[in-house]
């Protein structure tokens, strides 16, 4: 059945005539096909960005051969059931991002030379995406951590290079997402937002007065700052609107925080469960998760095994057979948690009866290619889900690496963000286009 409509050209030739004036009509809603007006919204796209700042043993992670028919490595065999749902990459890193553990804050920023005097970080991938997409959900992003040193480490950084502290309490996160405050609590939250806004108003007036007499370069920097202030004001308004909307319901029970850092893997599992809940309830569409091995003491690998040293010391194995054997158990356990995450996303249906996994890109990697020697090249990178072309090992030069930001650009474009630049990017990775 054809939609009842007349062509735009014919419609616009209709004129309004009166008192000697002829006015051509603009294109109005009535001039478009009836069925075209109610176009179905595109399914949301999401991404979960995970980094373990001590990486994995590279000899067990990377496949020996490449392409679609590659042989699964010992670690990737744990993900065999989802082989067609992920791609593994070798030969990717961030140019000039060296300095061992100091690179952990640069995994999603690619900011160069983090050990230099006066170093300032740059915007992270999640915040860049959130700025471009605008606030489509209650939380533009969620920044999470396991055993994290909140004052010094984060995957999430503002455009001005300021650390955004990670949330390490699943219970607090659950309350933010699902527990509705009463009228008094809502009013208090709105008052706090309004107070922040009034402070920004005063600040804006003072800055405009201060602007007089500044040099051209200083005015430019001040303009950038005031633009950031205006953007913050807009986010406060949006936050106020969300504060008045009812929160989603969930059948999940409120989680109990795990204080013991030795319960390393139960804490990881709990945060991954919270990430899935956040996506399932559409509380957010962008999540980061830093697994802070550096801050993890002696810990349990499973019910039968416990490490004999803290994670950091363990990672500097010096080819010790005992330490390597323990690290292999630790890495395999990480792969199993990643497998279970992929499985849970694949088993969760969306509103259009598809898999949540097909709408969610899951990036797993590290800022270290080999923690034993503080090597920051040939990073272990795996990307799953998102409705992308998978089932392949994409290998680039292990000596002359490709920028990891090329993959970030491909991910941003898949999110619907029109950009060709981020960090140290030089192009995209076209092999992982939409399936």
Short mmCIF file of C-alpha atoms in Angstrom, two decimals:
data_model
loop_
_atom_site.label_atom_id
_atom_site.label_comp_id
_atom_site.label_asym_id
_atom_site.label_seq_id
_atom_site.Cartn_x
_atom_site.Cartn_y
_atom_site.Cartn_z
CA UNK A 1 0.00 0.00 0.00
CA UNK A 2 1.41 3.37 -0.98
CA UNK A 3 1.56 6.17 1.54
CA UNK A 4 -0.79 9.04 0.63
CA UNK A 5 1.40 11.98 -0.22
CA UNK A 6 2.21 14.47 -2.92
CA UNK A 7 5.76 15.13 -4.06
CA UNK A 8 7.71 17.83 -2.19
CA UNK A 9 8.24 19.77 -5.41
CA UNK A 10 4.52 19.82 -6.22
CA UNK A 11 3.60 20.76 -2.66
CA UNK A 12 6.10 23.61 -2.52
CA UNK A 13 4.62 25.07 -5.69
CA UNK A 14 1.47 25.78 -3.74
CA UNK A 15 1.50 29.43 -2.69
CA UNK A 16 -0.20 31.55 -0.10
CA UNK A 17 -1.52 34.66 -1.80
CA UNK A 18 -2.89 37.75 -0.15
CA UNK A 19 -2.52 41.55 -0.10
CA UNK A 20 -0.24 41.28 -3.11
CA UNK A 21 2.28 38.99 -1.40
CA UNK A 22 3.22 35.55 -2.68
CA UNK A 23 4.82 33.20 -0.12
CA UNK A 24 6.27 29.79 -0.97
CA UNK A 25 5.45 27.18 1.69
CA UNK A 26 8.35 25.46 3.50
CA UNK A 27 8.49 21.67 3.65
CA UNK A 28 5.97 20.69 6.29
CA UNK A 29 5.28 17.39 8.06
CA UNK A 30 2.12 16.95 6.00
CA UNK A 31 4.23 16.88 2.84
CA UNK A 32 6.06 13.70 3.85
CA UNK A 33 4.71 10.16 3.44
CA UNK A 34 2.55 9.11 6.38
CA UNK A 35 4.55 5.97 7.05
CA UNK A 36 7.85 7.85 6.89
CA UNK A 37 6.90 10.05 9.83
CA UNK A 38 6.99 7.22 12.35
CA UNK A 39 10.31 5.68 11.39
CA UNK A 40 11.41 3.14 13.97
CA UNK A 41 14.26 4.37 16.18
CA UNK A 42 17.60 2.70 15.63
CA UNK A 43 18.61 0.15 18.27
CA UNK A 44 20.97 1.69 20.83
CA UNK A 45 24.68 0.90 20.62
CA UNK A 46 26.77 0.35 23.71
CA UNK A 47 30.35 -0.28 24.75
CA UNK A 48 32.08 -1.77 27.78
CA UNK A 49 35.79 -0.94 28.03
CA UNK A 50 37.82 -3.20 30.34
CA UNK A 51 41.50 -2.98 31.23
CA UNK A 52 43.66 -5.02 33.58
CA UNK A 53 46.67 -2.79 34.26
CA UNK A 54 49.00 -5.80 34.59
CA UNK A 55 47.95 -7.49 31.35
CA UNK A 56 48.34 -11.19 30.60
CA UNK A 57 51.15 -13.53 29.61
CA UNK A 58 51.52 -12.73 25.88
CA UNK A 59 52.83 -16.17 24.89
CA UNK A 60 49.51 -17.75 25.92
CA UNK A 61 47.21 -14.98 24.68
CA UNK A 62 48.21 -14.33 21.05
CA UNK A 63 47.37 -16.91 18.36
CA UNK A 64 50.28 -18.28 16.31
CA UNK A 65 48.54 -17.75 12.97
CA UNK A 66 46.22 -15.09 11.56
CA UNK A 67 43.02 -14.52 9.64
CA UNK A 68 39.60 -16.13 9.96
CA UNK A 69 40.95 -19.67 10.25
CA UNK A 70 43.41 -18.94 13.04
CA UNK A 71 44.08 -21.50 15.77
CA UNK A 72 42.82 -20.47 19.18
CA UNK A 73 45.59 -19.77 21.67
CA UNK A 74 45.55 -21.50 25.09
CA UNK A 75 43.78 -18.50 26.67
CA UNK A 76 41.33 -17.97 23.82
CA UNK A 77 40.23 -21.60 24.00
CA UNK A 78 38.26 -20.52 27.07
CA UNK A 79 36.15 -18.40 24.68
CA UNK A 80 35.80 -21.11 22.01
CA UNK A 81 31.99 -21.23 22.28
CA UNK A 82 31.89 -17.58 21.12
CA UNK A 83 34.62 -17.71 18.51
CA UNK A 84 32.42 -15.99 15.92
CA UNK A 85 31.52 -13.23 18.40
CA UNK A 86 35.00 -11.78 18.99
CA UNK A 87 38.16 -10.68 17.22
CA UNK A 88 41.68 -10.69 18.63
CA UNK A 89 44.34 -8.16 17.63
CA UNK A 90 48.12 -8.14 17.74
CA UNK A 91 50.53 -5.38 16.77
CA UNK A 92 48.51 -2.54 18.35
CA UNK A 93 49.78 0.03 20.86
CA UNK A 94 49.86 3.74 21.66
CA UNK A 95 52.82 5.56 20.05
CA UNK A 96 55.14 7.26 22.57
CA UNK A 97 53.09 5.99 25.53
CA UNK A 98 55.92 4.43 27.53
CA UNK A 99 56.94 4.29 31.14
CA UNK A 100 55.62 1.01 32.48
CA UNK A 101 52.92 1.36 35.10
CA UNK A 102 52.54 5.10 34.47
CA UNK A 103 50.75 4.19 31.22
CA UNK A 104 47.78 2.65 33.02
CA UNK A 105 45.88 5.96 32.99
CA UNK A 106 46.53 6.36 29.25
CA UNK A 107 44.89 3.17 27.98
CA UNK A 108 41.80 5.02 26.75
CA UNK A 109 43.47 8.40 26.14
CA UNK A 110 46.73 7.64 24.25
CA UNK A 111 48.29 10.72 25.88
CA UNK A 112 52.00 10.68 25.09
CA UNK A 113 54.96 10.55 27.46
CA UNK A 114 53.15 10.08 30.78
CA UNK A 115 56.44 10.18 32.72
CA UNK A 116 57.54 13.59 31.47
CA UNK A 117 57.56 16.58 33.78
CA UNK A 118 54.28 18.47 33.68
CA UNK A 119 52.41 15.63 31.96
CA UNK A 120 48.68 16.24 31.58
CA UNK A 121 46.33 13.53 30.43
CA UNK A 122 43.80 13.99 27.62
CA UNK A 123 40.19 12.97 27.13
CA UNK A 124 39.40 9.27 27.33
CA UNK A 125 37.49 7.28 24.73
CA UNK A 126 34.37 6.96 26.90
CA UNK A 127 34.16 10.68 27.65
CA UNK A 128 34.80 11.58 24.01
CA UNK A 129 31.92 9.32 22.98
CA UNK A 130 29.63 10.70 25.70
CA UNK A 131 30.32 14.29 24.59
CA UNK A 132 29.52 13.43 20.98
CA UNK A 133 26.35 11.45 21.71
CA UNK A 134 24.90 13.71 24.40
CA UNK A 135 23.05 12.41 27.45
CA UNK A 136 20.68 9.78 26.11
CA UNK A 137 20.40 7.86 29.39
CA UNK A 138 20.32 8.63 33.10
CA UNK A 139 24.10 8.25 33.28
CA UNK A 140 26.13 9.37 30.23
CA UNK A 141 28.87 6.95 31.34
CA UNK A 142 29.70 4.74 34.31
CA UNK A 143 33.31 4.49 35.43
CA UNK A 144 33.95 1.39 37.54
CA UNK A 145 36.92 -0.18 39.30
CA UNK A 146 38.02 -3.35 41.10
CA UNK A 147 40.60 -3.02 43.91
CA UNK A 148 41.31 0.38 42.44
CA UNK A 149 43.43 3.15 43.91
CA UNK A 150 40.71 5.74 43.33
CA UNK A 151 42.89 8.77 43.94
CA UNK A 152 45.53 7.87 41.37
CA UNK A 153 44.08 5.53 38.75
CA UNK A 154 41.18 5.69 36.33
CA UNK A 155 40.31 4.76 32.77
CA UNK A 156 38.09 7.84 32.52
CA UNK A 157 39.50 11.36 32.04
CA UNK A 158 37.90 14.69 31.13
CA UNK A 159 38.79 16.84 28.15
CA UNK A 160 41.02 18.88 30.48
CA UNK A 161 42.86 15.75 31.59
CA UNK A 162 41.24 15.49 35.01
CA UNK A 163 40.83 12.05 36.60
CA UNK A 164 37.24 10.88 37.09
CA UNK A 165 37.23 8.61 40.18
CA UNK A 166 35.95 5.09 39.61
CA UNK A 167 33.00 3.65 41.51
CA UNK A 168 34.19 0.53 43.34
CA UNK A 169 31.02 -0.19 45.33
CA UNK A 170 28.48 -2.41 43.52
CA UNK A 171 25.95 -1.66 46.29
CA UNK A 172 26.27 2.11 45.78
CA UNK A 173 25.99 1.66 42.03
CA UNK A 174 22.84 -0.44 42.45
CA UNK A 175 21.27 2.28 44.59
CA UNK A 176 22.07 4.94 42.00
CA UNK A 177 20.53 2.91 39.22
CA UNK A 178 17.44 1.38 40.81
CA UNK A 179 16.47 2.78 44.22
CA UNK A 180 14.02 5.64 43.95
CA UNK A 181 14.32 8.33 46.59
CA UNK A 182 11.24 9.83 48.20
CA UNK A 183 9.95 13.32 47.40
CA UNK A 184 12.17 14.90 50.07
CA UNK A 185 15.31 13.22 48.72
CA UNK A 186 14.45 14.21 45.16
CA UNK A 187 13.92 17.83 46.22
CA UNK A 188 17.28 17.80 48.04
CA UNK A 189 19.04 16.43 44.95
CA UNK A 190 17.44 19.10 42.77
CA UNK A 191 18.46 21.81 45.25
CA UNK A 192 22.06 20.61 45.11
CA UNK A 193 22.00 20.75 41.32
CA UNK A 194 20.54 24.26 41.41
CA UNK A 195 23.23 25.39 43.87
CA UNK A 196 25.93 24.09 41.55
CA UNK A 197 24.30 25.97 38.71
CA UNK A 198 24.22 29.24 40.66
CA UNK A 199 27.94 28.92 41.45
CA UNK A 200 28.61 28.49 37.73
CA UNK A 201 26.54 31.61 37.00
CA UNK A 202 28.68 33.68 39.35
CA UNK A 203 31.85 32.16 37.95
CA UNK A 204 30.75 32.99 34.43
CA UNK A 205 30.17 36.66 35.31
CA UNK A 206 33.56 36.93 36.99
CA UNK A 207 35.31 35.31 34.03
CA UNK A 208 33.70 37.70 31.57
CA UNK A 209 34.97 40.64 33.62
CA UNK A 210 38.42 39.09 33.88
CA UNK A 211 38.54 38.66 30.09
CA UNK A 212 39.18 42.34 29.48
CA UNK A 213 42.82 43.15 28.87
CA UNK A 214 43.92 39.57 28.16
CA UNK A 215 46.11 38.63 25.22
CA UNK A 216 44.63 36.86 22.19
CA UNK A 217 46.02 33.47 23.21
CA UNK A 218 44.78 33.85 26.79
CA UNK A 219 41.34 34.88 25.54
CA UNK A 220 41.26 31.76 23.39
CA UNK A 221 42.09 29.56 26.38
CA UNK A 222 39.52 31.37 28.50
CA UNK A 223 36.89 30.89 25.77
CA UNK A 224 37.58 27.15 25.87
CA UNK A 225 37.18 27.18 29.63
CA UNK A 226 33.89 29.10 29.48
CA UNK A 227 32.65 26.68 26.84
CA UNK A 228 33.36 23.86 29.29
CA UNK A 229 31.41 25.76 31.96
CA UNK A 230 28.43 26.20 29.63
CA UNK A 231 28.51 22.49 28.75
CA UNK A 232 28.53 21.67 32.46
CA UNK A 233 25.52 23.95 32.98
CA UNK A 234 23.67 22.08 30.24
CA UNK A 235 24.51 18.74 31.86
CA UNK A 236 23.20 20.02 35.20
CA UNK A 237 19.88 20.90 33.58
CA UNK A 238 19.66 17.43 32.02
CA UNK A 239 20.61 15.82 35.34
CA UNK A 240 17.77 17.73 36.99
CA UNK A 241 15.33 16.38 34.43
CA UNK A 242 16.49 12.81 34.99
CA UNK A 243 16.26 13.28 38.76
CA UNK A 244 12.51 13.74 38.39
CA UNK A 245 12.00 10.64 36.23
CA UNK A 246 11.24 7.26 37.83
CA UNK A 247 14.13 4.81 37.88
CA UNK A 248 13.86 1.44 36.11
CA UNK A 249 12.78 -1.71 37.93
CA UNK A 250 14.93 -4.81 38.24
CA UNK A 251 14.36 -8.32 39.53
CA UNK A 252 18.00 -8.50 40.62
CA UNK A 253 18.70 -8.50 44.34
CA UNK A 254 20.81 -5.65 45.74
CA UNK A 255 24.45 -6.77 45.80
CA UNK A 256 26.64 -6.91 48.88
CA UNK A 257 30.02 -5.17 48.63
CA UNK A 258 33.12 -7.34 49.03
CA UNK A 259 35.66 -5.51 51.17
CA UNK A 260 38.36 -8.18 51.08
CA UNK A 261 40.80 -7.42 48.23
CA UNK A 262 41.85 -11.07 48.27
CA UNK A 263 38.40 -11.90 46.82
CA UNK A 264 39.71 -10.54 43.52
CA UNK A 265 37.70 -12.64 41.10
CA UNK A 266 34.38 -12.52 42.99
CA UNK A 267 34.76 -8.71 42.93
CA UNK A 268 35.38 -8.77 39.17
CA UNK A 269 32.34 -10.98 38.62
CA UNK A 270 30.15 -8.69 40.71
CA UNK A 271 31.19 -5.60 38.73
CA UNK A 272 30.63 -7.39 35.41
CA UNK A 273 27.16 -8.37 36.61
CA UNK A 274 26.48 -4.73 37.47
CA UNK A 275 27.66 -3.65 34.02
CA UNK A 276 25.24 -6.06 32.38
CA UNK A 277 22.40 -4.78 34.59
CA UNK A 278 23.25 -1.20 33.65
CA UNK A 279 23.02 -2.04 29.94
CA UNK A 280 19.92 -4.20 30.32
CA UNK A 281 18.08 -1.40 32.15
CA UNK A 282 19.47 1.20 29.71
CA UNK A 283 20.82 3.18 32.66
CA UNK A 284 23.87 3.94 30.52
CA UNK A 285 25.39 2.89 27.20
CA UNK A 286 29.06 3.45 27.98
CA UNK A 287 30.97 1.76 30.82
CA UNK A 288 34.64 1.58 31.75
CA UNK A 289 36.10 -0.95 34.18
CA UNK A 290 39.68 -0.82 35.46
CA UNK A 291 40.88 -3.98 37.15
CA UNK A 292 43.70 -2.68 39.34
CA UNK A 293 46.12 -5.57 39.70
CA UNK A 294 48.79 -3.17 40.94
CA UNK A 295 46.77 -2.51 44.11
CA UNK A 296 45.84 -6.20 44.61
CA UNK A 297 47.65 -8.08 47.43
CA UNK A 298 47.89 -11.86 47.78
CA UNK A 299 44.57 -13.14 46.43
CA UNK A 300 42.46 -16.19 45.74
CA UNK A 301 42.62 -17.62 42.23
CA UNK A 302 39.81 -20.10 42.95
CA UNK A 303 38.54 -22.19 45.85
CA UNK A 304 41.67 -24.34 45.84
CA UNK A 305 44.42 -21.89 44.93
CA UNK A 306 45.81 -18.70 46.44
CA UNK A 307 48.75 -16.69 45.09
CA UNK A 308 51.96 -16.67 47.09
CA UNK A 309 52.61 -13.01 46.32
CA UNK A 310 50.75 -9.81 45.47
CA UNK A 311 49.64 -9.42 41.85
CA UNK A 312 52.25 -6.76 41.02
CA UNK A 313 55.18 -8.80 42.32
CA UNK A 314 53.75 -11.87 40.64
CA UNK A 315 53.65 -10.07 37.29
CA UNK A 316 57.42 -9.46 37.55
CA UNK A 317 57.98 -13.17 37.33
CA UNK A 318 61.58 -13.11 36.02
CA UNK A 319 60.78 -16.40 34.23
CA UNK A 320 60.23 -18.14 37.56
CA UNK A 321 58.35 -21.38 36.77
CA UNK A 322 56.32 -21.13 39.96
CA UNK A 323 55.22 -17.54 39.28
CA UNK A 324 54.49 -18.28 35.61
CA UNK A 325 52.32 -21.23 36.62
CA UNK A 326 50.35 -19.02 39.01
CA UNK A 327 49.99 -16.23 36.45
CA UNK A 328 48.66 -18.69 33.89
CA UNK A 329 45.94 -19.77 36.35
CA UNK A 330 45.13 -16.10 37.01
CA UNK A 331 44.91 -15.25 33.30
CA UNK A 332 42.75 -18.28 32.53
CA UNK A 333 40.36 -17.25 35.29
CA UNK A 334 40.12 -13.77 33.70
CA UNK A 335 39.27 -15.38 30.36
CA UNK A 336 36.53 -17.43 32.00
CA UNK A 337 34.97 -14.31 33.48
CA UNK A 338 35.13 -12.66 30.06
CA UNK A 339 33.50 -15.75 28.54
CA UNK A 340 30.71 -15.67 31.13
CA UNK A 341 30.14 -11.96 30.45
CA UNK A 342 29.82 -12.61 26.71
CA UNK A 343 27.50 -15.53 27.42
CA UNK A 344 25.25 -13.42 29.66
CA UNK A 345 25.03 -10.64 27.06
CA UNK A 346 24.27 -13.21 24.37
CA UNK A 347 21.52 -14.73 26.53
CA UNK A 348 19.88 -11.37 27.30
CA UNK A 349 17.21 -10.40 24.73
CA UNK A 350 16.62 -6.81 23.67
CA UNK A 351 13.32 -5.08 22.91
CA UNK A 352 13.63 -6.12 19.26
CA UNK A 353 14.24 -9.78 20.27
CA UNK A 354 17.92 -9.71 19.46
CA UNK A 355 20.90 -10.39 21.70
CA UNK A 356 22.17 -7.65 23.97
CA UNK A 357 25.63 -8.75 22.83
CA UNK A 358 24.86 -7.63 19.27
CA UNK A 359 24.29 -4.07 20.53
CA UNK A 360 27.26 -4.07 22.90
CA UNK A 361 30.95 -3.82 22.04
CA UNK A 362 33.15 -5.34 24.75
CA UNK A 363 36.78 -4.27 24.61
CA UNK A 364 39.26 -6.15 26.79
CA UNK A 365 42.92 -5.19 26.95
CA UNK A 366 45.80 -3.68 28.87
CA UNK A 367 48.26 -0.81 28.80
CA UNK A 368 51.08 -3.37 29.17
CA UNK A 369 52.13 -5.86 26.51
CA UNK A 370 54.47 -7.62 28.95
CA UNK A 371 54.29 -6.55 32.58
CA UNK A 372 57.44 -8.50 33.46
CA UNK A 373 59.62 -6.00 31.56
CA UNK A 374 57.22 -3.00 31.53
CA UNK A 375 56.77 -3.37 27.76
CA UNK A 376 54.04 -1.12 26.34
CA UNK A 377 53.92 -2.45 22.76
CA UNK A 378 51.94 -5.28 21.17
CA UNK A 379 49.11 -4.87 23.65
CA UNK A 380 46.70 -7.77 24.27
CA UNK A 381 43.45 -6.57 22.69
CA UNK A 382 40.17 -8.41 22.21
CA UNK A 383 36.90 -6.96 20.93
CA UNK A 384 33.61 -8.85 21.19
CA UNK A 385 30.00 -8.23 20.18
CA UNK A 386 28.52 -5.05 18.74
CA UNK A 387 27.22 -6.71 15.57
CA UNK A 388 30.69 -6.44 13.99
CA UNK A 389 32.60 -8.80 11.71
CA UNK A 390 34.34 -11.19 14.07
CA UNK A 391 35.90 -14.61 14.21
CA UNK A 392 39.36 -13.38 13.16
CA UNK A 393 42.88 -12.63 14.34
CA UNK A 394 43.97 -9.31 12.87
CA UNK A 395 47.75 -9.07 13.08
CA UNK A 396 49.76 -5.91 12.48
CA UNK A 397 53.49 -5.32 12.72
CA UNK A 398 54.88 -6.51 16.04
CA UNK A 399 57.89 -4.18 15.61
CA UNK A 400 56.13 -1.25 13.96
CA UNK A 401 52.75 -1.35 15.69
CA UNK A 402 49.57 0.27 14.39
CA UNK A 403 47.98 2.84 16.71
CA UNK A 404 45.39 1.30 19.02
CA UNK A 405 43.41 4.49 18.42
CA UNK A 406 42.68 3.23 14.89
CA UNK A 407 40.51 0.61 16.56
CA UNK A 408 39.02 3.30 18.79
CA UNK A 409 38.03 5.32 15.71
CA UNK A 410 36.30 2.27 14.22
CA UNK A 411 34.42 1.78 17.48
CA UNK A 412 33.39 5.44 17.66
CA UNK A 413 32.12 5.36 14.09
CA UNK A 414 30.17 2.19 14.85
CA UNK A 415 28.55 4.08 17.74
CA UNK A 416 27.32 6.58 15.14
CA UNK A 417 29.91 9.26 15.92
CA UNK A 418 31.22 11.03 12.83
CA UNK A 419 34.91 11.45 13.59
CA UNK A 420 38.17 10.54 11.90
CA UNK A 421 40.48 11.63 14.71
CA UNK A 422 41.07 10.46 18.23
CA UNK A 423 44.36 10.38 20.11
CA UNK A 424 47.12 9.05 17.85
CA UNK A 425 44.81 7.59 15.19
CA UNK A 426 45.93 7.50 11.55
CA UNK A 427 43.01 5.58 10.00
CA UNK A 428 40.43 2.96 10.92
CA UNK A 429 40.47 -0.83 11.06
CA UNK A 430 38.08 -1.61 8.24
CA UNK A 431 38.18 -5.38 8.75
CA UNK A 432 35.74 -5.14 11.68
CA UNK A 433 32.91 -3.33 9.91
CA UNK A 434 29.27 -4.17 10.56
CA UNK A 435 28.42 -7.81 10.00
#
